[in-house]
PDB file of C-alpha atoms and ligand atoms in Angstrom:
ATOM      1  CA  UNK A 117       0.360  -0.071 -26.396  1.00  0.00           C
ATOM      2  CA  UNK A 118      -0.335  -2.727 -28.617  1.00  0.00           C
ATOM      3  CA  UNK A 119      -2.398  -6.310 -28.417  1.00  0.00           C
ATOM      4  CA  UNK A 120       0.577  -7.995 -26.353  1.00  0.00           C
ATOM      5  CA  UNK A 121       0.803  -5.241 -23.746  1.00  0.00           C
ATOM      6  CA  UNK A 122      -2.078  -6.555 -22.548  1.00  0.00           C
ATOM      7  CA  UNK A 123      -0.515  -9.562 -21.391  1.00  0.00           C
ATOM      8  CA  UNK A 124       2.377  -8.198 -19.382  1.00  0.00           C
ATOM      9  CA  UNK A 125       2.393  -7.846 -15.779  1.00  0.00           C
ATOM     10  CA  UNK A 126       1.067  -5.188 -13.209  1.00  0.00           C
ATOM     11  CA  UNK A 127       4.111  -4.206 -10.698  1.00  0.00           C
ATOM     12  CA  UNK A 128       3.477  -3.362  -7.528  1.00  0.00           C
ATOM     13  CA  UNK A 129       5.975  -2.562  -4.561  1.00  0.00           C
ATOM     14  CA  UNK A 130       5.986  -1.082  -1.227  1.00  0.00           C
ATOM     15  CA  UNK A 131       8.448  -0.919   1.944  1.00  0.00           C
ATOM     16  CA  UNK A 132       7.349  -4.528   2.902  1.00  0.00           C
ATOM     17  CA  UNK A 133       4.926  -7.220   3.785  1.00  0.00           C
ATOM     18  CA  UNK A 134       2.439  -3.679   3.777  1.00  0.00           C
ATOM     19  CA  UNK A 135       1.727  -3.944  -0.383  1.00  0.00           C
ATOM     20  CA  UNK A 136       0.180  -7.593   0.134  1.00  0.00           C
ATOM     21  CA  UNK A 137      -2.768  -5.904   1.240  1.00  0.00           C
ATOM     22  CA  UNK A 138      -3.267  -4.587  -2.329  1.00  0.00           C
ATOM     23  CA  UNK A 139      -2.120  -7.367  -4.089  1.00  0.00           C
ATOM     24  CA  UNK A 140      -4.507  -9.159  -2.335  1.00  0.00           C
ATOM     25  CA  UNK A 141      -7.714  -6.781  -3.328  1.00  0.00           C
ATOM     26  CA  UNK A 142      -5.823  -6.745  -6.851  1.00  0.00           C
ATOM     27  CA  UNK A 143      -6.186 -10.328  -7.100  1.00  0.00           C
ATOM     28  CA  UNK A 144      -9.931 -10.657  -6.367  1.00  0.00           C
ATOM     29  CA  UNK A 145     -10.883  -7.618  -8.579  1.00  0.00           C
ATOM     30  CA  UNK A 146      -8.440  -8.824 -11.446  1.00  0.00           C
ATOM     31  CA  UNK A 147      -7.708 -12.498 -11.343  1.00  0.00           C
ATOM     32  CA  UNK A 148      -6.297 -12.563 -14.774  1.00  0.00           C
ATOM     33  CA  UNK A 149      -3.782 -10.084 -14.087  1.00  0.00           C
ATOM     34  CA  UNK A 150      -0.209 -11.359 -13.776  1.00  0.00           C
ATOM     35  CA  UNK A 151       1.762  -9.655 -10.770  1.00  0.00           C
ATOM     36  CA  UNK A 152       5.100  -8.543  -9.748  1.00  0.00           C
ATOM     37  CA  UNK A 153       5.691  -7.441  -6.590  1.00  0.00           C
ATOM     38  CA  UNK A 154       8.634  -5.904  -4.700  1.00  0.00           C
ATOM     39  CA  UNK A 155       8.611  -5.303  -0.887  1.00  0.00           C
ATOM     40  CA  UNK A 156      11.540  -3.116   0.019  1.00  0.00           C
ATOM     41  CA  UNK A 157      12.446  -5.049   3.094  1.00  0.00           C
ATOM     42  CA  UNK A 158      15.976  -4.209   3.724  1.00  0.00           C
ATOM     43  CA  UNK A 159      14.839  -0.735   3.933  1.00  0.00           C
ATOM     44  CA  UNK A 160      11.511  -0.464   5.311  1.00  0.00           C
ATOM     45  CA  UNK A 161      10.312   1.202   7.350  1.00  0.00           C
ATOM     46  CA  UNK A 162       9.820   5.013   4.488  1.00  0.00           C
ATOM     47  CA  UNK A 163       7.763   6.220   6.750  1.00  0.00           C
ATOM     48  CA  UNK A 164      10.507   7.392   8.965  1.00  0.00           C
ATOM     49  CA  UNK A 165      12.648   8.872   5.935  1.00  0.00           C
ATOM     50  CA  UNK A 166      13.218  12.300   4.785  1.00  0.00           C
ATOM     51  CA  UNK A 167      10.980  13.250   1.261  1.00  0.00           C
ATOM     52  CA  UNK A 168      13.954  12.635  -0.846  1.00  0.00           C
ATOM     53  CA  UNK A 169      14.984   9.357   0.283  1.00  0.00           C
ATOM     54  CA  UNK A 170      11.783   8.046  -0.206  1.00  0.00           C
ATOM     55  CA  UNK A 171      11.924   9.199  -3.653  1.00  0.00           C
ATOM     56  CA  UNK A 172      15.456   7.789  -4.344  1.00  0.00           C
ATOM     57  CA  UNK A 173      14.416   4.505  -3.271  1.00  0.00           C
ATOM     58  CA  UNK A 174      10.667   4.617  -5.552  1.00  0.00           C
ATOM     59  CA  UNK A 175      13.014   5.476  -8.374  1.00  0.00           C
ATOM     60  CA  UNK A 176      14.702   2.600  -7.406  1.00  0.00           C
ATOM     61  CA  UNK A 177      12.354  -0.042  -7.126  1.00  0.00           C
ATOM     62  CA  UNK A 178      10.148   1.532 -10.191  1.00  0.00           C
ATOM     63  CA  UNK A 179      13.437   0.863 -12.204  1.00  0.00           C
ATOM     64  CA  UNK A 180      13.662  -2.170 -11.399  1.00  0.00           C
ATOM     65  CA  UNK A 181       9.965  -3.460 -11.763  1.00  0.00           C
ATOM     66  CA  UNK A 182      10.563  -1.496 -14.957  1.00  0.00           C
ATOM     67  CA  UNK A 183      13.292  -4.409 -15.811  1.00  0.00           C
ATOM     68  CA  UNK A 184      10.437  -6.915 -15.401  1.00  0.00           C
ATOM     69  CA  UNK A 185       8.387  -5.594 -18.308  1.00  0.00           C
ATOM     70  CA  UNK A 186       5.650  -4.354 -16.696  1.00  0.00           C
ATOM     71  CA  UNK A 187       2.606  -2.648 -18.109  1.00  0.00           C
ATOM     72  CA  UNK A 188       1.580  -0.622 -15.057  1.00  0.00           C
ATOM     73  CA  UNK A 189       3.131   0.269 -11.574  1.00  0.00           C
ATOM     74  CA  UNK A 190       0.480   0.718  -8.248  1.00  0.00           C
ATOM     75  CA  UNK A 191       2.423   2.330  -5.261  1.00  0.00           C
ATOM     76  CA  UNK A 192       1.297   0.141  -2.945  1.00  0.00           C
ATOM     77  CA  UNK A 193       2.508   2.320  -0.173  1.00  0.00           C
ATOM     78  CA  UNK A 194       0.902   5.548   0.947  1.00  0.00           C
ATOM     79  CA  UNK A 195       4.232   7.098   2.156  1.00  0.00           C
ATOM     80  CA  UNK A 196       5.511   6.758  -1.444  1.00  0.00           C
ATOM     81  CA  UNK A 197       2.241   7.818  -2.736  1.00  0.00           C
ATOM     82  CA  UNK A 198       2.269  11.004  -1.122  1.00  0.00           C
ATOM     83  CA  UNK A 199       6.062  11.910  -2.006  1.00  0.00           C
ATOM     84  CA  UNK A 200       7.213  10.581  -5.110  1.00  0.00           C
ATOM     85  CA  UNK A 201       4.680  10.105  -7.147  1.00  0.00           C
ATOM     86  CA  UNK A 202       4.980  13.354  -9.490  1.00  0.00           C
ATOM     87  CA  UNK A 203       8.841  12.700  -9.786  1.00  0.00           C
ATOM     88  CA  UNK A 204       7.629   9.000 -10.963  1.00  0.00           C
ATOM     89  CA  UNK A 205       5.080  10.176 -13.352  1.00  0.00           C
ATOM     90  CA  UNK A 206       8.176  12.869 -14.526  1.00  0.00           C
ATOM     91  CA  UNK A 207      10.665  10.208 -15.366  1.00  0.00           C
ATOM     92  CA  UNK A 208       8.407   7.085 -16.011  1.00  0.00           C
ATOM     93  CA  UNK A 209       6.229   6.675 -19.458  1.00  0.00           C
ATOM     94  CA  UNK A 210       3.615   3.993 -18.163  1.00  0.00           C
ATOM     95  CA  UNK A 211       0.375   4.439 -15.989  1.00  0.00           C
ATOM     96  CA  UNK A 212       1.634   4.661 -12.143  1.00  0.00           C
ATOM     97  CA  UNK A 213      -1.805   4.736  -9.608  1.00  0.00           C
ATOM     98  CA  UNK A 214      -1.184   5.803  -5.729  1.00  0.00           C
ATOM     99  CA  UNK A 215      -3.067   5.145  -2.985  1.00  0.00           C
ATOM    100  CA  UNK A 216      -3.824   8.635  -1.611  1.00  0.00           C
ATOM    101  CA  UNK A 217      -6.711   9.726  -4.052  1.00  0.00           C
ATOM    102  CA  UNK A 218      -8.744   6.513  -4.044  1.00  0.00           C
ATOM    103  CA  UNK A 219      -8.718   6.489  -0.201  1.00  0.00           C
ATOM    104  CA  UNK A 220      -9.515   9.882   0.019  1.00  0.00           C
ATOM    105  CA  UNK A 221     -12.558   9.402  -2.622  1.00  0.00           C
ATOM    106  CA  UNK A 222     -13.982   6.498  -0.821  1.00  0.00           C
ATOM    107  CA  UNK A 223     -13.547   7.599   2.762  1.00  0.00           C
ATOM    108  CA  UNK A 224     -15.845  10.831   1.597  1.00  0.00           C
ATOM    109  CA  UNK A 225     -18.405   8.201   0.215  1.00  0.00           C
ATOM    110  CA  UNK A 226     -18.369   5.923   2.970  1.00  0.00           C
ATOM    111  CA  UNK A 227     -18.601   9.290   5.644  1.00  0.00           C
ATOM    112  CA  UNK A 228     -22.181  10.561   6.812  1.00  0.00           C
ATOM    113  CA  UNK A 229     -20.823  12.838   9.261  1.00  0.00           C
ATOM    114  CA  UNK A 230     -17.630  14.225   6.924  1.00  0.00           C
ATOM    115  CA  UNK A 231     -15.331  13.610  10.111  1.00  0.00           C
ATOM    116  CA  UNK A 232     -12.781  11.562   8.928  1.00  0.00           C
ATOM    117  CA  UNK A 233      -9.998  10.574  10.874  1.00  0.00           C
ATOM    118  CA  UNK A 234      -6.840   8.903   9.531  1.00  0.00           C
ATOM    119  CA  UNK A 235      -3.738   6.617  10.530  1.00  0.00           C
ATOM    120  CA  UNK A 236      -0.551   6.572   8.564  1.00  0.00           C
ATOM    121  CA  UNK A 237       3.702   7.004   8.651  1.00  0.00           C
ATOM    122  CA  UNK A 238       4.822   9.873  10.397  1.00  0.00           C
ATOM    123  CA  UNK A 239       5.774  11.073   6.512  1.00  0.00           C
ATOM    124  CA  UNK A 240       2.272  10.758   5.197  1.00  0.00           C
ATOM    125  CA  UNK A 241       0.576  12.571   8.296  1.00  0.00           C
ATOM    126  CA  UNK A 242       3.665  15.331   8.016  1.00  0.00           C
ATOM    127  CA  UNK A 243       3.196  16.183   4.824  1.00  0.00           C
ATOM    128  CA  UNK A 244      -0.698  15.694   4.999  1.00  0.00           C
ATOM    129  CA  UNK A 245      -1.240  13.802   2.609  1.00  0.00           C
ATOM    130  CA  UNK A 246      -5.157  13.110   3.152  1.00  0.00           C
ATOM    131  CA  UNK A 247      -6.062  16.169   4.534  1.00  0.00           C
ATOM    132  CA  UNK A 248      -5.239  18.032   1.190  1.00  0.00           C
ATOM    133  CA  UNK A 249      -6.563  15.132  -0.857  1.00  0.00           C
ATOM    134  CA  UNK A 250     -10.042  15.125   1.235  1.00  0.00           C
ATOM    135  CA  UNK A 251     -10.243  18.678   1.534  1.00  0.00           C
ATOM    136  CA  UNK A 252      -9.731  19.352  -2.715  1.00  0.00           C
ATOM    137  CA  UNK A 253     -12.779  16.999  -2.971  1.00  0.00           C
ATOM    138  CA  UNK A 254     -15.114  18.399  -0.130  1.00  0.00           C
ATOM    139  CA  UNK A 255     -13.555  21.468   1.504  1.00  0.00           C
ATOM    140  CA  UNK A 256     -16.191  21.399   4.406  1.00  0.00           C
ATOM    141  CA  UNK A 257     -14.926  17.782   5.504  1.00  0.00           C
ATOM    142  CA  UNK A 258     -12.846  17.865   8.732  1.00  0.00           C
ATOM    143  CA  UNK A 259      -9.960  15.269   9.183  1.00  0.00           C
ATOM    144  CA  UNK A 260      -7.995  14.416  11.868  1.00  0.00           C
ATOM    145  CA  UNK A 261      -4.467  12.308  11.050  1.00  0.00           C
ATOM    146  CA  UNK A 262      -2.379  10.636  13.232  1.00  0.00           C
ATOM    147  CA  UNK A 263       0.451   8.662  12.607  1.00  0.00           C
ATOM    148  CA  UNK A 264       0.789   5.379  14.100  1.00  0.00           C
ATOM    149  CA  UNK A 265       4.412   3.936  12.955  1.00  0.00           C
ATOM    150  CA  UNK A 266       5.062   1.302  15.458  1.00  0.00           C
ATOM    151  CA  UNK A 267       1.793  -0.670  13.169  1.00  0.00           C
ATOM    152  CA  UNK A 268       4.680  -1.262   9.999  1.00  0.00           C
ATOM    153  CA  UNK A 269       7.016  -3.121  12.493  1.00  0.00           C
ATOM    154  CA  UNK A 270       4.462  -4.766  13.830  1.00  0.00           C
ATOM    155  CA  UNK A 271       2.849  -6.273  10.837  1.00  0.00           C
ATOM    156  CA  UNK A 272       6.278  -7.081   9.470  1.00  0.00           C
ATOM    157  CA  UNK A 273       6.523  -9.394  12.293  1.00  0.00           C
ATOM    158  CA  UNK A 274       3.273 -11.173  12.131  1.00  0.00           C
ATOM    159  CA  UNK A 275       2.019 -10.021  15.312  1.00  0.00           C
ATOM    160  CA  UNK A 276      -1.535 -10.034  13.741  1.00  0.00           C
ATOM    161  CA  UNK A 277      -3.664 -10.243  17.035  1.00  0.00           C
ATOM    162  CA  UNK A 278      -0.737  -9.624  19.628  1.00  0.00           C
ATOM    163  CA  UNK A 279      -1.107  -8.318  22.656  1.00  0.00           C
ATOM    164  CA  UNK A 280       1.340  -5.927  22.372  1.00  0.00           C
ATOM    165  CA  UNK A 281      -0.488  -4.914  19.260  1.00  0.00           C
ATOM    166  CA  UNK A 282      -3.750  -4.172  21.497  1.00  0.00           C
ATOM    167  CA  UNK A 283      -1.672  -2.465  23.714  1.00  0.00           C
ATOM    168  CA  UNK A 284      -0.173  -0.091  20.938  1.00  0.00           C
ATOM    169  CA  UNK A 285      -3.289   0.254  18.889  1.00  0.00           C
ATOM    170  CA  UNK A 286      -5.049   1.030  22.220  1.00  0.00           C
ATOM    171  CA  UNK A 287      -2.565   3.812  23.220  1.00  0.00           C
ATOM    172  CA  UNK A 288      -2.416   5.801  19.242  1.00  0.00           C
ATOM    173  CA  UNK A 289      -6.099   5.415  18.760  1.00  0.00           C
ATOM    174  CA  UNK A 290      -7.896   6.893  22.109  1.00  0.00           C
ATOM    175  CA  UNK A 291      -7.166  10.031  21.001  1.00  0.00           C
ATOM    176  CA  UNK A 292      -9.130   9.710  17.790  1.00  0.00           C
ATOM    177  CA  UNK A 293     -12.026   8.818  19.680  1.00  0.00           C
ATOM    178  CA  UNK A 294     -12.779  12.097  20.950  1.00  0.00           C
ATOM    179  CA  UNK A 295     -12.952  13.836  17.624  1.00  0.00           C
ATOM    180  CA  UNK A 296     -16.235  11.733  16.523  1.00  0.00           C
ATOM    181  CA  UNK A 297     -15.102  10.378  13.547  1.00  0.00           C
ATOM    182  CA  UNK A 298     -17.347   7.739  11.866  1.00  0.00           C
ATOM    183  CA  UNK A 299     -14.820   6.996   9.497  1.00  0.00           C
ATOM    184  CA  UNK A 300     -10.977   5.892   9.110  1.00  0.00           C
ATOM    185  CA  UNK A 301      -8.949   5.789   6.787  1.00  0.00           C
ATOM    186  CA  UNK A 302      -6.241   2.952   7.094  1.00  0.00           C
ATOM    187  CA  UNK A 303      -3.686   5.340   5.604  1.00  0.00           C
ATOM    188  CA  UNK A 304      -0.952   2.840   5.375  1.00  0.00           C
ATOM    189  CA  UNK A 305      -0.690  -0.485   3.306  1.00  0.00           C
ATOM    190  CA  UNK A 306       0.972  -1.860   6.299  1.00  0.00           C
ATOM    191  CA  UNK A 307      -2.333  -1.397   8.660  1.00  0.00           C
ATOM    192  CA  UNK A 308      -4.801  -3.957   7.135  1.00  0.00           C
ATOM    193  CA  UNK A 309      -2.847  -6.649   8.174  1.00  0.00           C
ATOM    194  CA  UNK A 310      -3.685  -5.504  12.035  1.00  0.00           C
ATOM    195  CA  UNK A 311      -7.434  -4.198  11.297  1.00  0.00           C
ATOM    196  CA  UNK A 312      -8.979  -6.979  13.515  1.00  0.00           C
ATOM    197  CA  UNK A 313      -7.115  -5.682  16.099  1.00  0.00           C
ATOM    198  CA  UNK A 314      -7.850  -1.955  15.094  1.00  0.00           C
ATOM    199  CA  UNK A 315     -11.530  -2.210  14.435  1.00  0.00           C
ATOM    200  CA  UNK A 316     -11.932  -3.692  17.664  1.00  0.00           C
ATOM    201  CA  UNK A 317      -9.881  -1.105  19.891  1.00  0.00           C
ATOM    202  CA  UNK A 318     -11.518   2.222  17.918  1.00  0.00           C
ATOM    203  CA  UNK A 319     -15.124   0.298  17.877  1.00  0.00           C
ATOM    204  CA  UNK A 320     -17.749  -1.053  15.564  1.00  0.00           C
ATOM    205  CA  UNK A 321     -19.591   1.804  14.509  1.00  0.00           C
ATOM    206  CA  UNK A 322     -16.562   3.419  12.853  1.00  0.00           C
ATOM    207  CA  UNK A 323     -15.830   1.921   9.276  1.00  0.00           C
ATOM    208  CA  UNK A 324     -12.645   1.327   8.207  1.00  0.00           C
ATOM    209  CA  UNK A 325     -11.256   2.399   4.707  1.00  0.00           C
ATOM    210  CA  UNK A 326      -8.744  -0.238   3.308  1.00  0.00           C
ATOM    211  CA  UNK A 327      -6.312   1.018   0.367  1.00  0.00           C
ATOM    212  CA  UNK A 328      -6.114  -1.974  -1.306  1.00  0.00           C
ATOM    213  CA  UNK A 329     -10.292  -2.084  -1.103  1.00  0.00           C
ATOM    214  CA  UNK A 330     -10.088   1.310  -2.434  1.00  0.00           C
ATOM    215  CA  UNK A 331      -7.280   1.329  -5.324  1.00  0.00           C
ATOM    216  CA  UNK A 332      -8.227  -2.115  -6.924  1.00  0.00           C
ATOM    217  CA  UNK A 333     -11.449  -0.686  -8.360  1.00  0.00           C
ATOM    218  CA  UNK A 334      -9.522   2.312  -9.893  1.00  0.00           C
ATOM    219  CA  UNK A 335      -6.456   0.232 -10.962  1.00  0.00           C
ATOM    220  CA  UNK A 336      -9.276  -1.807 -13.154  1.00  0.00           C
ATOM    221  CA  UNK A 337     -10.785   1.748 -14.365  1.00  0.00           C
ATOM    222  CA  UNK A 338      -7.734   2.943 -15.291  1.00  0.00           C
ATOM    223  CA  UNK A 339      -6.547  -0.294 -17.151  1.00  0.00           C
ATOM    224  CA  UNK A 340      -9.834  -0.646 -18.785  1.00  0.00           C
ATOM    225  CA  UNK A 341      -9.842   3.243 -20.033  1.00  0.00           C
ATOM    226  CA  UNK A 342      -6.002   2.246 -21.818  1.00  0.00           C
ATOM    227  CA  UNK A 343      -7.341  -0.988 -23.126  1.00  0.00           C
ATOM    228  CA  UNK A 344      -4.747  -2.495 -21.040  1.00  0.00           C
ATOM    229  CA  UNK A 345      -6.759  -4.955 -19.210  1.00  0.00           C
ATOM    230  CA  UNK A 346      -5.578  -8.627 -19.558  1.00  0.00           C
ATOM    231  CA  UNK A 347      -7.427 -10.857 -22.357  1.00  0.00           C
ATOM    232  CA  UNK A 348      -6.209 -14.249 -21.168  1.00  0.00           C
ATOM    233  CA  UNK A 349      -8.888 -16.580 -19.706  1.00  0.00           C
ATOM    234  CA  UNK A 350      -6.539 -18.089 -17.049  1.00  0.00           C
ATOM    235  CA  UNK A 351      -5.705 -16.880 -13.761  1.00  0.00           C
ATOM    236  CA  UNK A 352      -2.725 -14.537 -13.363  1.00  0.00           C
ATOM    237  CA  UNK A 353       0.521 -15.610 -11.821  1.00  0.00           C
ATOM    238  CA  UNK A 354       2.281 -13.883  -8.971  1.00  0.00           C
ATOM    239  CA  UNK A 355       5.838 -13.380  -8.487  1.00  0.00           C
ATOM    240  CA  UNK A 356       7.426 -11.803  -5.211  1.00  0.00           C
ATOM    241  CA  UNK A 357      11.268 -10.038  -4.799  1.00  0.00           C
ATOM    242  CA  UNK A 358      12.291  -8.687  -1.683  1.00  0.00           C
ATOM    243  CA  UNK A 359      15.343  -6.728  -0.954  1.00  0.00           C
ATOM    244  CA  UNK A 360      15.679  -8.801   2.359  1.00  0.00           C
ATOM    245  CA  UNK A 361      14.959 -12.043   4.290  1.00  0.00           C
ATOM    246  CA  UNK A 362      12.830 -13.544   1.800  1.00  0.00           C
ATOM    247  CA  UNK A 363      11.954 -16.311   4.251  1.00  0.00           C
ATOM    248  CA  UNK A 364      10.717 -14.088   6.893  1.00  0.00           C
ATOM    249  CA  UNK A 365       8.511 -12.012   4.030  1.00  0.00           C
ATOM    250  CA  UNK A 366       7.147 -15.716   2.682  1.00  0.00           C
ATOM    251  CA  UNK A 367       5.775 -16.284   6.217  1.00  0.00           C
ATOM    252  CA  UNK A 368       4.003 -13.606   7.597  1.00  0.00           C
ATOM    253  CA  UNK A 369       2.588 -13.329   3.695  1.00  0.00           C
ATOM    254  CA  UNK A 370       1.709 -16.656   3.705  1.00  0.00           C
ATOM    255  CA  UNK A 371       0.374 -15.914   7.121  1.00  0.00           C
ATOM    256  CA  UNK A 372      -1.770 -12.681   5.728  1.00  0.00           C
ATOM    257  CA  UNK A 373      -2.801 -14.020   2.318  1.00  0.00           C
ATOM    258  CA  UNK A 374      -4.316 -17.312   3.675  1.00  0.00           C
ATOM    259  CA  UNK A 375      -2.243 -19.513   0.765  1.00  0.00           C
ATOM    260  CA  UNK A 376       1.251 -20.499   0.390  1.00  0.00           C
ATOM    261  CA  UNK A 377       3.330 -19.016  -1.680  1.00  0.00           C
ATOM    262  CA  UNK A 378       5.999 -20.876  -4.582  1.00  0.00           C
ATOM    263  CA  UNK A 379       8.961 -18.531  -3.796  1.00  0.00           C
ATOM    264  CA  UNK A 380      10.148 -15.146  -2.871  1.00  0.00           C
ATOM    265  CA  UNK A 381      13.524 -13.928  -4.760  1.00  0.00           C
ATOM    266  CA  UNK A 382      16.044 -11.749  -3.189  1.00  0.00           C
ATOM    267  CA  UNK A 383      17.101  -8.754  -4.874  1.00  0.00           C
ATOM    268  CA  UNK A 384      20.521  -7.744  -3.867  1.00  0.00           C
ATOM    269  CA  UNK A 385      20.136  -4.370  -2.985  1.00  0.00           C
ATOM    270  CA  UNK A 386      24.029  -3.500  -4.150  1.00  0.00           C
ATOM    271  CA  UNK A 387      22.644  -4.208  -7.295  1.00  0.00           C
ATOM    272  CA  UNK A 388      19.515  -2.507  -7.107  1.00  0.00           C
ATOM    273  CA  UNK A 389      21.447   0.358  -6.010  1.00  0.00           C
ATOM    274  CA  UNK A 390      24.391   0.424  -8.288  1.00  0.00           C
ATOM    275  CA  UNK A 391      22.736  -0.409 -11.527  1.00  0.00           C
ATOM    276  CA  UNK A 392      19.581   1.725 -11.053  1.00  0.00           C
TER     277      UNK A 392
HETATM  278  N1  LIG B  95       3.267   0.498   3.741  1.00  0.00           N
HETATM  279  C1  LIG B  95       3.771   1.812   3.604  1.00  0.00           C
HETATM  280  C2  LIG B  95       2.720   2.870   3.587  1.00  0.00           C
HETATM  281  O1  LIG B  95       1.644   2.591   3.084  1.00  0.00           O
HETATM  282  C3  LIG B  95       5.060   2.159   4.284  1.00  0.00           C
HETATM  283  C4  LIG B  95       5.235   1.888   5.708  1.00  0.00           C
HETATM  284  C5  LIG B  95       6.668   2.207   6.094  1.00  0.00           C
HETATM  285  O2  LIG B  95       7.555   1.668   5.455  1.00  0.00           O
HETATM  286  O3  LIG B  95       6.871   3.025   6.994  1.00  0.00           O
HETATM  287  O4  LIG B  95       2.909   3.970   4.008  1.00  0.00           O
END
């Protein structure tokens, strides 16, 4: 990597809207940092995909960031995270960060009782994603996952503090109750958007672990340890593709992110099929 590297862009993609909530983190930790992002809207939800479509469609989308001239990728999505990650880090000759291990790390910090419970896809709690990530770090820690994948449609939609969200969160979390957690982990990128509305149904005294609080720190770590940390003094510019409704994606992130946003491209995903 030499002096301009520096200066490129981080890219960053997930399913959706569900990514934002690391971008947003991202932003705070790095504000010089340039970003491009790609939400995968035509074919969200992963979570609800076999292993190797998920990794077809990371392939995919790293391609195409790759296109962009990007200096790093973050997996902004857990369910990717946890499946396609080594095939990534196989084929793909730049730093790629997931979301799995720095969830994992800070849930175990944040946890006084080691009972850690965590929410995520149906693909991320099948293949167990934190459980075997928690347990290589502190094999006495007990976790308890649950997937919760009516959350990604939601927060697609916007329904931030819905009542139907209540409703939902009410009826997937009561169970996790029980098991005493004090901890848990938002194991989806999707879920921030609706932790209001989460924190309230499971209660106060259980903290939440966000991925996008938890990866920004080691996305700057990592960065810093390959000298690829932006030297500009201005702040970073954002750019966001989508493979679907780009209007829909610029309001509910609009909505989530608090600011408005110049544009959102569409990607036509013939293309992003046929020539990746
Ligand atoms: N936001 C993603 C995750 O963190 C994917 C949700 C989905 O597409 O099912 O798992």
């Amino acid at each position: 990597m030499n002096h301009s590297d520096k200066q490129k862009p981080i890219g960053v993609f997930d399913s959706g809207i569900g990514g934002l909530t690391v971008v947003k983190r991202l932003a705070s930790t790095l504000p010089n940092e340039s970003i491009i992002y790609f939400g995968d809207t035509a074919r969200v939800p992963y979570g609800s995909k076999s292993n190797s479509t998920v990794i077809e469609y990371s392939i995919q989308n790293t391609k195409f960031l790759l296109q962009k001239n990007i200096k790093a990728l973050v997996v902004a999505c857990n369910t990717a995270s946890s499946i396609a990650i080594p095939d990534l880090k196989k084929m793909f000759d730049i730093p790629i960060i997931g979301m799995i291990e720095p969830g994992a790390k800070m849930a175990l910090k944040k946890s006084r009782s080691n009972k850690i419970g965590v929410i995520g896809t149906r693909a991320t709690v099948g293949n167990l994603a934190y459980s075997k990530e928690i347990k290589k770090m502190n094999s006495s820690a007990y976790v308890y996952e649950k997937p919760c994948p009516l959350f990604v449609p939601l927060a697609e939609e916007g329904w931030i503090k819905h009542q139907a969200t209540y409703e939902i969160a009410e009826e997937y979390l009561k169970e996790l109750r029980e098991y005493g957690i004090d901890t848990l982990v938002l194991g989806c990128t999707h879920y921030p958007i609706l932790s209001e509305v989460i924190q309230e149904v499971i209660g106060n005294k259980i903290t939440l672990i966000d991925s996008g609080v938890a990866s920004s720190e080691v996305i700057k770590l990592e960065l810093e340890k390959l000298s690829l940390l932006s030297d500009e003094n201005k702040t970073g510019v954002q750019e966001y593709y989508v493979s679907d409704i780009p209007a829909k994606f610029k309001e509910v992130a609009e909505l989530f992110l608090g600011r408005v946003i110049d544009h959102v491209h569409k990607v036509d995903l013939e293309v992003l099929i046929s020539e990746h």
